[in-house]
CSV table of C-alpha atoms in Angstrom, one decimal:
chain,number,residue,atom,x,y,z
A,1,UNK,CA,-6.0,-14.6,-2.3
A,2,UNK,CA,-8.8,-17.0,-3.3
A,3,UNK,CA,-8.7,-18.5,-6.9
A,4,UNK,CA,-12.1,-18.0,-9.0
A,5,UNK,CA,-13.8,-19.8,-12.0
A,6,UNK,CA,-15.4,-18.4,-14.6
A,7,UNK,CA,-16.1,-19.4,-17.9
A,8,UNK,CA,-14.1,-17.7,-20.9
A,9,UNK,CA,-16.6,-16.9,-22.8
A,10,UNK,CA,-20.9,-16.1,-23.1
A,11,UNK,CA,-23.3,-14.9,-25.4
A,12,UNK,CA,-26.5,-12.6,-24.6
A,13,UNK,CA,-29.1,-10.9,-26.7
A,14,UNK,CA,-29.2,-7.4,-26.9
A,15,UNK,CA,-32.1,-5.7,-24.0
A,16,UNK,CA,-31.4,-9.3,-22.2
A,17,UNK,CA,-30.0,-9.9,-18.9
A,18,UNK,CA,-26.8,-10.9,-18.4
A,19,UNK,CA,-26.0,-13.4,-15.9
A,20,UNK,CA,-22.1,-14.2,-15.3
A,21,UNK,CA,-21.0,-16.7,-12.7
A,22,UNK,CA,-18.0,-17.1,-10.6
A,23,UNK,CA,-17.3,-19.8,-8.4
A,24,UNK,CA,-14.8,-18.8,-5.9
A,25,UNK,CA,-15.0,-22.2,-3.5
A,26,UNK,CA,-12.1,-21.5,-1.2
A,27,UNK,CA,-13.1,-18.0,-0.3
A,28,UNK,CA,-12.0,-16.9,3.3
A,29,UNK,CA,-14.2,-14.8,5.8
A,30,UNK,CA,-12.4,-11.7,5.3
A,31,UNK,CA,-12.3,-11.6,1.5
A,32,UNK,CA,-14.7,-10.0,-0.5
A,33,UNK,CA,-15.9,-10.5,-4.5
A,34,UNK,CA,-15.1,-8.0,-7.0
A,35,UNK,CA,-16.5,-7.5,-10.2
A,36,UNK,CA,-14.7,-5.5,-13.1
A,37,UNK,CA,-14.4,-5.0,-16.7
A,38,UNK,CA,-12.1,-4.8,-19.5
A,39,UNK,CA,-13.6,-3.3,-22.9
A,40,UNK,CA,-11.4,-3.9,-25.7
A,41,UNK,CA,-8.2,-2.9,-24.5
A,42,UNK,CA,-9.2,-0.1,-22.2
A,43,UNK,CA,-8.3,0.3,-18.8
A,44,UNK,CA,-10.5,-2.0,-16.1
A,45,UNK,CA,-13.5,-0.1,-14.9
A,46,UNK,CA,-15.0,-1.3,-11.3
A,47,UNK,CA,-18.2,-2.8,-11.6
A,48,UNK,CA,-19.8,-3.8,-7.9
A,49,UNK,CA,-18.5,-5.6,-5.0
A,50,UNK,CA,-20.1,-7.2,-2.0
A,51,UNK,CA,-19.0,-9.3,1.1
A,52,UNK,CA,-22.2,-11.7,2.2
A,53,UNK,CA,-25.2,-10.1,1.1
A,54,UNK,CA,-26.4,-9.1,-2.5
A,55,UNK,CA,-25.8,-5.6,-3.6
A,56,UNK,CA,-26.7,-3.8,-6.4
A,57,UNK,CA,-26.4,-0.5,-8.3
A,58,UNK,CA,-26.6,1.9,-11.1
A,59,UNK,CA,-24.7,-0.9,-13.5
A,60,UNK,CA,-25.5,-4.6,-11.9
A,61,UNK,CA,-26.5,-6.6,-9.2
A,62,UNK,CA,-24.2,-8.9,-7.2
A,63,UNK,CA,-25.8,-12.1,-6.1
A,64,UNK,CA,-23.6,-13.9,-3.4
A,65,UNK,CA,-24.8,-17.6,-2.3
A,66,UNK,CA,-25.3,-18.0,1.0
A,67,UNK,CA,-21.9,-20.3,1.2
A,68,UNK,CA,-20.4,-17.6,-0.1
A,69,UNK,CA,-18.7,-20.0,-2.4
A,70,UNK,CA,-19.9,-18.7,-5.7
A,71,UNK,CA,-21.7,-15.7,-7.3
A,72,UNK,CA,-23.3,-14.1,-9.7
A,73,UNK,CA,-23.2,-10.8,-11.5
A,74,UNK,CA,-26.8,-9.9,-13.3
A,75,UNK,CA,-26.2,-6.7,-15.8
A,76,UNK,CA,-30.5,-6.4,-16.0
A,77,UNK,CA,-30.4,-5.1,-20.0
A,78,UNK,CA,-27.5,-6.0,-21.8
A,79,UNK,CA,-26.5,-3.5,-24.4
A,80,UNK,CA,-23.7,-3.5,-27.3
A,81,UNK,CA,-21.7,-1.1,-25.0
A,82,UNK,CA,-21.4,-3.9,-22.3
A,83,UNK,CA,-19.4,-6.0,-24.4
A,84,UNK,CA,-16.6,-6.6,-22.3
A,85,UNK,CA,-14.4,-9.2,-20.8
A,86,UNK,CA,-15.8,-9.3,-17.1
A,87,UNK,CA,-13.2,-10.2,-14.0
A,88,UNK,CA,-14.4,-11.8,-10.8
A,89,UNK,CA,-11.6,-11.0,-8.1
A,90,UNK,CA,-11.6,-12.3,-4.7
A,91,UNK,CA,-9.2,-10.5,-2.3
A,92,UNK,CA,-9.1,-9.2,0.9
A,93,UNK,CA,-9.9,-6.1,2.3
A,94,UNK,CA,-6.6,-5.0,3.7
A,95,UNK,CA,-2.6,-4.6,2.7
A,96,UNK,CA,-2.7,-2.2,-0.4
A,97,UNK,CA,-5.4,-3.4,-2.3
A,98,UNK,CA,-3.7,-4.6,-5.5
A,99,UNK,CA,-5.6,-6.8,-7.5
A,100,UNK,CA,-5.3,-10.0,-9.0
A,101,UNK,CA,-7.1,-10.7,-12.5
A,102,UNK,CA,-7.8,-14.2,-13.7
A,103,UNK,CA,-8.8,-14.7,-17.4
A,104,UNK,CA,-12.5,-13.5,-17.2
A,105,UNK,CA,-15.2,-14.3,-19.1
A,106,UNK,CA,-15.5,-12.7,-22.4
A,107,UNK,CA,-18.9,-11.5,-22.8
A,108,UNK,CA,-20.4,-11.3,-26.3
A,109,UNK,CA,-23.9,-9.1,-26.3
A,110,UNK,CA,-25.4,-9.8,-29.7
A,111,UNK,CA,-27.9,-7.5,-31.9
B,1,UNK,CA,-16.4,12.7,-13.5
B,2,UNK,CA,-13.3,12.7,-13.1
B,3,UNK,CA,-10.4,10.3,-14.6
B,4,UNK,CA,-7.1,9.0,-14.5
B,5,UNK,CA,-4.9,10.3,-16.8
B,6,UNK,CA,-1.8,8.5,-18.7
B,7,UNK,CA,0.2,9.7,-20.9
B,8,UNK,CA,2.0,9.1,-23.9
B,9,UNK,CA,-1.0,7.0,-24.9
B,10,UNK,CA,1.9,4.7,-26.9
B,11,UNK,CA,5.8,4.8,-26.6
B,12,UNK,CA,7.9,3.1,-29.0
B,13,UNK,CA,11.0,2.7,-27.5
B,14,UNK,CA,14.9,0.4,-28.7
B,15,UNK,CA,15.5,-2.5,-26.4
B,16,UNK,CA,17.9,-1.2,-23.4
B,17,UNK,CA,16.9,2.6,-23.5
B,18,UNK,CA,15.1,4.1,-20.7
B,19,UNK,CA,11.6,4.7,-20.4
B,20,UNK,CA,9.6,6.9,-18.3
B,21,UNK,CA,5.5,6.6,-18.4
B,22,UNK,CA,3.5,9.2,-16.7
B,23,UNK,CA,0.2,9.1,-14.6
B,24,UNK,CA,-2.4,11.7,-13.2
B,25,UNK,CA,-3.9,9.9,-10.7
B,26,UNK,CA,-7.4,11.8,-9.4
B,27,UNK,CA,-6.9,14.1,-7.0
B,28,UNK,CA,-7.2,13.4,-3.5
B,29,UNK,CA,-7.2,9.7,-4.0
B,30,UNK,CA,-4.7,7.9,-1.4
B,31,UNK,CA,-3.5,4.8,-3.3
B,32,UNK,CA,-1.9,4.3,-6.5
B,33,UNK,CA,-0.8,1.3,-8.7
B,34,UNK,CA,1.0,0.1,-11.7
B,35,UNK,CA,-0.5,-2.7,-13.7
B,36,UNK,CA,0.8,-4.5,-17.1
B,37,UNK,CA,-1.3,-6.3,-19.1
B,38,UNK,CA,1.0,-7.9,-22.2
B,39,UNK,CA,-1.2,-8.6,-25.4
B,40,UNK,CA,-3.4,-11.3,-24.7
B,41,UNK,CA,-2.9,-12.2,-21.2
B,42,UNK,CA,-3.9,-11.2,-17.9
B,43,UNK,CA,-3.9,-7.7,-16.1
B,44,UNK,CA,-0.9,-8.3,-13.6
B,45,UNK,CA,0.3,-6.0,-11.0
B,46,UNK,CA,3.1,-4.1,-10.7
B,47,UNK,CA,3.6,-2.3,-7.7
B,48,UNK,CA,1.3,0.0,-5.1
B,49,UNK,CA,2.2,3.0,-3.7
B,50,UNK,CA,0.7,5.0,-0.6
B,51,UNK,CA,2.1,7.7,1.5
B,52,UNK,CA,5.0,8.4,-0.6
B,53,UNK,CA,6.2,4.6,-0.9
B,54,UNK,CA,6.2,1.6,-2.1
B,55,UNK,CA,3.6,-0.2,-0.2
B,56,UNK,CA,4.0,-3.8,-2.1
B,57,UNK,CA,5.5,-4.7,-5.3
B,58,UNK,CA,5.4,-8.2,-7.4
B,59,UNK,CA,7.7,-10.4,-9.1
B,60,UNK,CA,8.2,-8.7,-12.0
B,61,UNK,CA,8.8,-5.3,-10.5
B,62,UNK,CA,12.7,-5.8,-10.5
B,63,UNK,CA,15.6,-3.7,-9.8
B,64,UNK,CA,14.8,-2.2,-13.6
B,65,UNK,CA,11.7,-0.7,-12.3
B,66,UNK,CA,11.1,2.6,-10.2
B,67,UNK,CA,8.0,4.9,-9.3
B,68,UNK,CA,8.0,8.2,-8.1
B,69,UNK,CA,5.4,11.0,-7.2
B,70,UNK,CA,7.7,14.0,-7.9
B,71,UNK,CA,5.2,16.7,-7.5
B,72,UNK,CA,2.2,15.4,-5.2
B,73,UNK,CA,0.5,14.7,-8.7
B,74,UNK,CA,2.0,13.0,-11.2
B,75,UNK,CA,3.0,9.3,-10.5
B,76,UNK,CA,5.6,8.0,-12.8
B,77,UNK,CA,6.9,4.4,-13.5
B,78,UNK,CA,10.4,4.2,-14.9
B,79,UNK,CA,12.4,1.3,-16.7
B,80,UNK,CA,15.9,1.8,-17.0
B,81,UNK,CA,16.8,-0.6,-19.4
B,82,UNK,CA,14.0,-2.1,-21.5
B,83,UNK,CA,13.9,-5.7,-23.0
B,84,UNK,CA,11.2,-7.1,-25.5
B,85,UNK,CA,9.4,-8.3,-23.2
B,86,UNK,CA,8.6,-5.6,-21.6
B,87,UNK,CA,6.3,-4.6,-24.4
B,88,UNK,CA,2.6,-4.6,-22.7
B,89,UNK,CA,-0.3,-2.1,-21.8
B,90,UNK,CA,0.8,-0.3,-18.7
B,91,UNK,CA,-2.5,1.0,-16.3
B,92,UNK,CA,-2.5,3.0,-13.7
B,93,UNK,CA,-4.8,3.1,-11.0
B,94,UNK,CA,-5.6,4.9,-7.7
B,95,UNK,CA,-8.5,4.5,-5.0
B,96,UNK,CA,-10.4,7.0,-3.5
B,97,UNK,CA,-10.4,7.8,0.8
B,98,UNK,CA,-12.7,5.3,2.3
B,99,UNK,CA,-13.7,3.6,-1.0
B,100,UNK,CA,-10.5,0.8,-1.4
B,101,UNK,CA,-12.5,-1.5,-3.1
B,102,UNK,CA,-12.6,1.0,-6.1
B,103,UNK,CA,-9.9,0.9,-8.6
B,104,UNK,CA,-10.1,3.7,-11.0
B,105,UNK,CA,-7.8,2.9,-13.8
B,106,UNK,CA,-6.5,4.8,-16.3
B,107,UNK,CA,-6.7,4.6,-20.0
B,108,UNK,CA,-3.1,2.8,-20.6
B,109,UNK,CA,0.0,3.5,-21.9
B,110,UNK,CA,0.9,1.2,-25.0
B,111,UNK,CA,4.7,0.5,-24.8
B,112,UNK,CA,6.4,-1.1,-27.5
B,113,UNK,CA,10.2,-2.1,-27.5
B,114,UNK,CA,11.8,-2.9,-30.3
């Protein structure tokens, strides 16, 4: 599996956006990105994913360069709920699935 | 919605005593995993399971470790003979049919071993 980067730790203003990058350089064409998050000791909750082109949903948007070597993941309003470390994983779409988290980047969302 | 279920939610246990921590998994989902997280450091995987066996397993998952799915519902992880450093979060997680890029994980199982 590809190895990611992402910083260990960012602030945002409550009703802000939230933008959280992950460089992921030596990604293969198979692989795709992953976002998830860990709040304080709870169990990982799946955020978005994508392949090549940006996605979003009902929590974030995925933005995906068009190298595909990094990306970003945009939470549009922050509140004090998404206070969270965030994991960008970066595996491939076959064998069983299992993930691999890195350290994350823990994201602070300030009143 | 529903959820993954784990339970005890902590386990003390002495070092070298056997220990067995129990999963729901949501129904109908085809894969399920084992996950550790010890305090402070990284989520790190145990062990998958699909179709009734151990599809791929780590490092870490020894010969001290076991899973079974007794019943078609629960998913259990055993350790025979527990050492300190075995004290960690244990997660389990399954995926739904046709959505494996979605882990749903479970609330944890605090093991302590002292």
């Amino acid at each position: 599996d590809a190895k990611t980067t992402q910083p260990p730790s960012m602030d945002c203003a409550e009703g802000r956006a939230a933008n959280l990058p992950c460089n992921h350089s030596t990604i293969s064409g198979n692989e795709y990105v992953y976002w998830y998050r860990q709040i304080h000791s709870q169990g990982p909750q799946y955020i978005i994913h994508g392949l090549k082109n940006n996605e979003t949903n009902e929590m974030a948007s995925l933005i995906i360069t068009e190298d595909r070597k990094s990306s970003t993941l945009i939470l549009p309003h922050a509140t004090l709920r998404d206070t969270a470390v965030y994991y960008c994983i970066v595996t491939s779409a076959a064998g069983s699935y299992q993930l691999t988290f890195g350290k994350g980047t823990k994201l602070s969302v300030i009143p | 919605e529903p959820e993954v279920t784990q339970t005890p939610s902590h386990q003390v246990t002495q070092m070298g005593q056997e220990v067995i921590l129990r999963c729901v998994p949501i129904s109908n989902h085809l894969y399920f995993y084992w996950y550790r997280q010890i305090l402070g450091q990284k989520v790190e995987f145990l062990v998958s399971f699909y179709n009734n066996e151990i599809s791929e397993k780590s490092e870490i998952f020894d010969d001290q470790f076991s899973v079974e799915r007794p019943d078609g519902s629960n998913f259990t992880l055993k350790i025979r003979s527990t050492k300190l450093e075995d004290s960690a979060m244990y997660f389990c997680a399954s995926i739904p049919k046709g959505r494996p890029y979605e882990q749903y994980f479970g609330p944890g199982t605090r093991l302590t071993v002292t």
